């Protein structure tokens, strides 16, 4: 009995399977671990015992018996179709199933988008690695979702993207979903808690709901809120996992919720070979936090740094060079010149009214006795709220009054407790603060909208400077504020002040549910919706596309964080913006001593934001804390301490130049400041990706799809093919597609009588996307390219043009000598996981019944012009005389393939050995470091031993898993899978 090797195809139980692994078990039997190839079992994993399924067992029906598809047993058959169209479609479908080499782009750059060179680099970098695990950390507005889509498209085309899990924030789910479908036809089914419960109700109790949909998108908060999801997640596997806004899952010590997200992401990172993290702000200035993301991508990369430098904080670019990519707007300006116009930024000052000055004067005179540091910091908190709006200041003051009054009541109840330690804050202090706050409260209440200078400046700005009337549906405003009270004030007063109906104002804040947030964002981007102004808190500053119908953004109050400023501006100043982004900052100017200095400090922030965009890239280098909340705390302290604006600006400049008290050189290279590596981080115009197109028998996807549809056994009703400028295929939804579409997003599912429209023109598709967004729907004209579900279905149909293990004999009129016969083989060498690692097409040529030579498929297609020139099928090919050549053809193909394998193995073996040696070295150093750590720990001997044993087990598991993956993925099987696809004979 011939040995079955991984990569072989077998037929068992009336379905075709790919053998991924062969394990010897008891009684010399073989356990075959297989993955389904036939449509009904595609992607499903099973195990077969060879002796149980073997054809020698008389009780099994013939069609259920296990049979290996040996290439020399392939039946050669005649093709009765006109012009050999069935053979051409069959051969083309085989070509489109071929796994591609990693160093070229085949499809990603062809997505329905204005692809820019810099957007291709993440895919090229990831594909050059053994595993595609990468952090795409490009700055706000550069198109990280599209860069991710390019990489995922390439992986799907390579057969490594059947199952995809995408995790993002609630407000981003629909946007991400639409981008992936419209531009790359990658369908992601949206999941929430209700949908998961619905799936579980339909499945047996032991079935995993995360296996129900192959490609899905879910919010991180939905996943972390149910403990039972953990069990299901740990039992499911995906080909690709994408985590959007990945900074939300880094270990940043931000409370229980953040910790739950981090733990969930760490568990998921081991459930897929491919992991793609997306974040414009992937660090908070702490090496340990950034290291948590790097450890998700490669748990061994930072171990090497940890032990080489004896400190987890100290790692270098070389340790993680291949795990991330980060560019700023300044780095890609040459690519962006015609895609994101240069923005115009104007600060707008409003002189405080008389009543506002009274408030500022009163606040300047107050010296709070309660609160941290003698109440000085709380005074800054009140000022910050007042600078947002009087109503926000009033809310802060009243909350403090309530807190102090409650404190007085509690003191009365505890007065009888004699053992109570005396408080540093006396009742007199509290009464003094209450008196000051009550006076301030009255002055704030006295400020009417007409006395609110910044609000009046906003009205003038909108009506006079911007000349905005709200009539043009494609000219909408975004107004940001950091305070909910201010948002509510603007929502209440703006309609009458601007002469707009209340429906023209939409408000977005964190208290809304995910569906409400998505609905508001959707309305703001649709022409027919009445919304003209979107007022938003910081919940809208992260990730959302607000630039479709808007290029004007107003900061009603200024966040005391450069990172937040950058995120806000990125909503309209981003890839895809076609008009000049108009950005305005509203500031209140006071003549009160000290208050004017606060405004100058805020002006410093605005200047540094522009400086960062033009020259530096990441504005967070100025404060060096890399976290919005930490930046705000610094500003609060600067104002509380009475720091002058000039001194503050000098401090920021020193930080940016690496002269601050805290040296942040450990992330200088990551932030784009590493001048020594200028050649490595050269501008994007020098990047020239390599493109490739696999040999095809059709001039385009459109022609292949048209020929496939016209030659189906049952041609779809109402099929119309427009080969003119529109390049449009229209047809009634085929019933056979219904089962495939049932698990796609609900927005893509169609009635049986509904027409499908497919177009292969990316420019037309982009126009359709804009029109669909304006109509609050998904585009009905879908992008016709290799990844579309219709194309995948047509490929499957064409693969069954002939019976299982049958190959057509084709008579060609050019390029072959009389009595020359060419056997076309497809072959692949799998790794020990069963995934193809080396693929080749081989043409074995015979002349007058004798072996002549072996050549590549490209040479054969070039000389025969197969598919390029019409063929006349006279139906006079007799395959019987060719049968005896099958075995010698296979022998010659194997000899050629073994030579190819040896050449490839010569480059693969050193890489494998290097990886294994590296792991062993890391493991030894890890044990050494563990011993040192335990020696320094002040614990009892028994506790030390327990901890040591637990840590040893953890280390052994981590390295064992990684070593196993390295061996399985980088060890090539000795025997190839070979398939005889077609035979060419001379027409003469």
PDB file of N, CA and C in Angstrom, residues 16 59 62 109 161 195 217 249 272 286 301 320 357 369 380 386 433 437 452 579 645 647 650 690 757 806 815 845 928:
ATOM      1  N   UNK A  16     -14.455  15.232  -1.091  1.00  0.00           N
ATOM      2  CA  UNK A  16     -13.014  15.323  -1.315  1.00  0.00           C
ATOM      3  C   UNK A  16     -12.375  16.079  -0.161  1.00  0.00           C
ATOM      4  N   UNK A  59     -18.242  -4.148   3.864  1.00  0.00           N
ATOM      5  CA  UNK A  59     -19.546  -3.611   4.231  1.00  0.00           C
ATOM      6  C   UNK A  59     -19.729  -2.155   3.810  1.00  0.00           C
ATOM      7  N   UNK A  62     -19.242   1.555  -2.107  1.00  0.00           N
ATOM      8  CA  UNK A  62     -18.096   1.990  -2.892  1.00  0.00           C
ATOM      9  C   UNK A  62     -17.884   3.500  -2.825  1.00  0.00           C
ATOM     10  N   UNK A 109      -3.752  45.600  -4.085  1.00  0.00           N
ATOM     11  CA  UNK A 109      -3.655  46.944  -4.653  1.00  0.00           C
ATOM     12  C   UNK A 109      -4.775  47.245  -5.630  1.00  0.00           C
ATOM     13  N   UNK A 161      -7.306  32.823   4.558  1.00  0.00           N
ATOM     14  CA  UNK A 161      -8.222  33.785   5.148  1.00  0.00           C
ATOM     15  C   UNK A 161      -9.669  33.334   5.111  1.00  0.00           C
ATOM     16  N   UNK A 195     -27.266  38.503  19.098  1.00  0.00           N
ATOM     17  CA  UNK A 195     -27.024  37.600  17.973  1.00  0.00           C
ATOM     18  C   UNK A 195     -26.348  36.311  18.440  1.00  0.00           C
ATOM     19  N   UNK A 217     -17.563  40.263  12.850  1.00  0.00           N
ATOM     20  CA  UNK A 217     -17.031  41.448  13.512  1.00  0.00           C
ATOM     21  C   UNK A 217     -17.819  41.644  14.800  1.00  0.00           C
ATOM     22  N   UNK A 249      -6.515  47.488  24.194  1.00  0.00           N
ATOM     23  CA  UNK A 249      -6.261  46.166  24.781  1.00  0.00           C
ATOM     24  C   UNK A 249      -4.839  46.031  25.298  1.00  0.00           C
ATOM     25  N   UNK A 272      -4.889  32.263  16.381  1.00  0.00           N
ATOM     26  CA  UNK A 272      -4.744  32.467  14.942  1.00  0.00           C
ATOM     27  C   UNK A 272      -3.280  32.661  14.612  1.00  0.00           C
ATOM     28  N   UNK A 286       5.079  54.119  28.165  1.00  0.00           N
ATOM     29  CA  UNK A 286       5.665  53.092  29.010  1.00  0.00           C
ATOM     30  C   UNK A 286       6.086  51.906  28.145  1.00  0.00           C
ATOM     31  N   UNK A 301       9.840  37.624  20.895  1.00  0.00           N
ATOM     32  CA  UNK A 301      10.651  38.750  20.430  1.00  0.00           C
ATOM     33  C   UNK A 301      11.183  39.571  21.596  1.00  0.00           C
ATOM     34  N   UNK A 320      12.029  44.246  17.469  1.00  0.00           N
ATOM     35  CA  UNK A 320      10.637  44.171  16.994  1.00  0.00           C
ATOM     36  C   UNK A 320      10.482  44.764  15.600  1.00  0.00           C
ATOM     37  N   UNK A 357     -16.152  88.171  33.139  1.00  0.00           N
ATOM     38  CA  UNK A 357     -14.996  88.702  33.848  1.00  0.00           C
ATOM     39  C   UNK A 357     -15.232  88.693  35.356  1.00  0.00           C
ATOM     40  N   UNK A 369      -9.860  75.717  50.550  1.00  0.00           N
ATOM     41  CA  UNK A 369      -9.192  75.086  51.682  1.00  0.00           C
ATOM     42  C   UNK A 369      -9.273  73.565  51.616  1.00  0.00           C
ATOM     43  N   UNK A 380      -8.146  74.840  39.474  1.00  0.00           N
ATOM     44  CA  UNK A 380      -7.862  74.655  38.046  1.00  0.00           C
ATOM     45  C   UNK A 380      -8.957  73.829  37.377  1.00  0.00           C
ATOM     46  N   UNK A 386     -15.191  76.109  33.344  1.00  0.00           N
ATOM     47  CA  UNK A 386     -15.726  77.411  32.936  1.00  0.00           C
ATOM     48  C   UNK A 386     -15.261  77.778  31.536  1.00  0.00           C
ATOM     49  N   UNK A 433     -15.221  77.283  52.031  1.00  0.00           N
ATOM     50  CA  UNK A 433     -15.305  76.887  50.615  1.00  0.00           C
ATOM     51  C   UNK A 433     -16.741  76.947  50.118  1.00  0.00           C
ATOM     52  N   UNK A 437     -18.000  79.031  46.937  1.00  0.00           N
ATOM     53  CA  UNK A 437     -18.638  78.327  45.825  1.00  0.00           C
ATOM     54  C   UNK A 437     -20.052  78.839  45.579  1.00  0.00           C
ATOM     55  N   UNK A 452     -22.471  85.037  27.023  1.00  0.00           N
ATOM     56  CA  UNK A 452     -21.513  83.942  26.805  1.00  0.00           C
ATOM     57  C   UNK A 452     -20.710  84.287  25.544  1.00  0.00           C
ATOM     58  N   UNK A 579     -11.701  68.275   0.043  1.00  0.00           N
ATOM     59  CA  UNK A 579     -11.737  69.724   0.200  1.00  0.00           C
ATOM     60  C   UNK A 579     -10.779  70.147   1.308  1.00  0.00           C
ATOM     61  N   UNK A 645       3.682  80.904  30.218  1.00  0.00           N
ATOM     62  CA  UNK A 645       3.537  80.251  28.913  1.00  0.00           C
ATOM     63  C   UNK A 645       4.893  80.054  28.245  1.00  0.00           C
ATOM     64  N   UNK A 647       7.815  79.641  29.667  1.00  0.00           N
ATOM     65  CA  UNK A 647       8.519  78.531  30.333  1.00  0.00           C
ATOM     66  C   UNK A 647       7.908  77.194  29.941  1.00  0.00           C
ATOM     67  N   UNK A 650       9.092  76.298  26.501  1.00  0.00           N
ATOM     68  CA  UNK A 650      10.481  75.857  26.544  1.00  0.00           C
ATOM     69  C   UNK A 650      10.571  74.413  27.051  1.00  0.00           C
ATOM     70  N   UNK A 690       6.438  45.130  -5.492  1.00  0.00           N
ATOM     71  CA  UNK A 690       6.461  44.242  -6.660  1.00  0.00           C
ATOM     72  C   UNK A 690       5.055  43.698  -6.883  1.00  0.00           C
ATOM     73  N   UNK A 757     -26.056  43.223  -9.389  1.00  0.00           N
ATOM     74  CA  UNK A 757     -25.286  44.024 -10.344  1.00  0.00           C
ATOM     75  C   UNK A 757     -23.822  43.961  -9.947  1.00  0.00           C
ATOM     76  N   UNK A 806     -10.706  13.701 -13.274  1.00  0.00           N
ATOM     77  CA  UNK A 806     -10.734  13.714 -14.734  1.00  0.00           C
ATOM     78  C   UNK A 806     -10.022  14.958 -15.231  1.00  0.00           C
ATOM     79  N   UNK A 815       1.979  26.240 -31.721  1.00  0.00           N
ATOM     80  CA  UNK A 815       3.038  26.049 -30.751  1.00  0.00           C
ATOM     81  C   UNK A 815       3.493  24.638 -30.497  1.00  0.00           C
ATOM     82  N   UNK A 845       6.537  17.469 -21.473  1.00  0.00           N
ATOM     83  CA  UNK A 845       6.322  17.381 -22.921  1.00  0.00           C
ATOM     84  C   UNK A 845       6.860  16.060 -23.481  1.00  0.00           C
ATOM     85  N   UNK A 928      17.375  31.367  33.583  1.00  0.00           N
ATOM     86  CA  UNK A 928      18.389  32.070  34.370  1.00  0.00           C
ATOM     87  C   UNK A 928      17.784  33.293  35.061  1.00  0.00           C
TER      88      UNK A 928
END
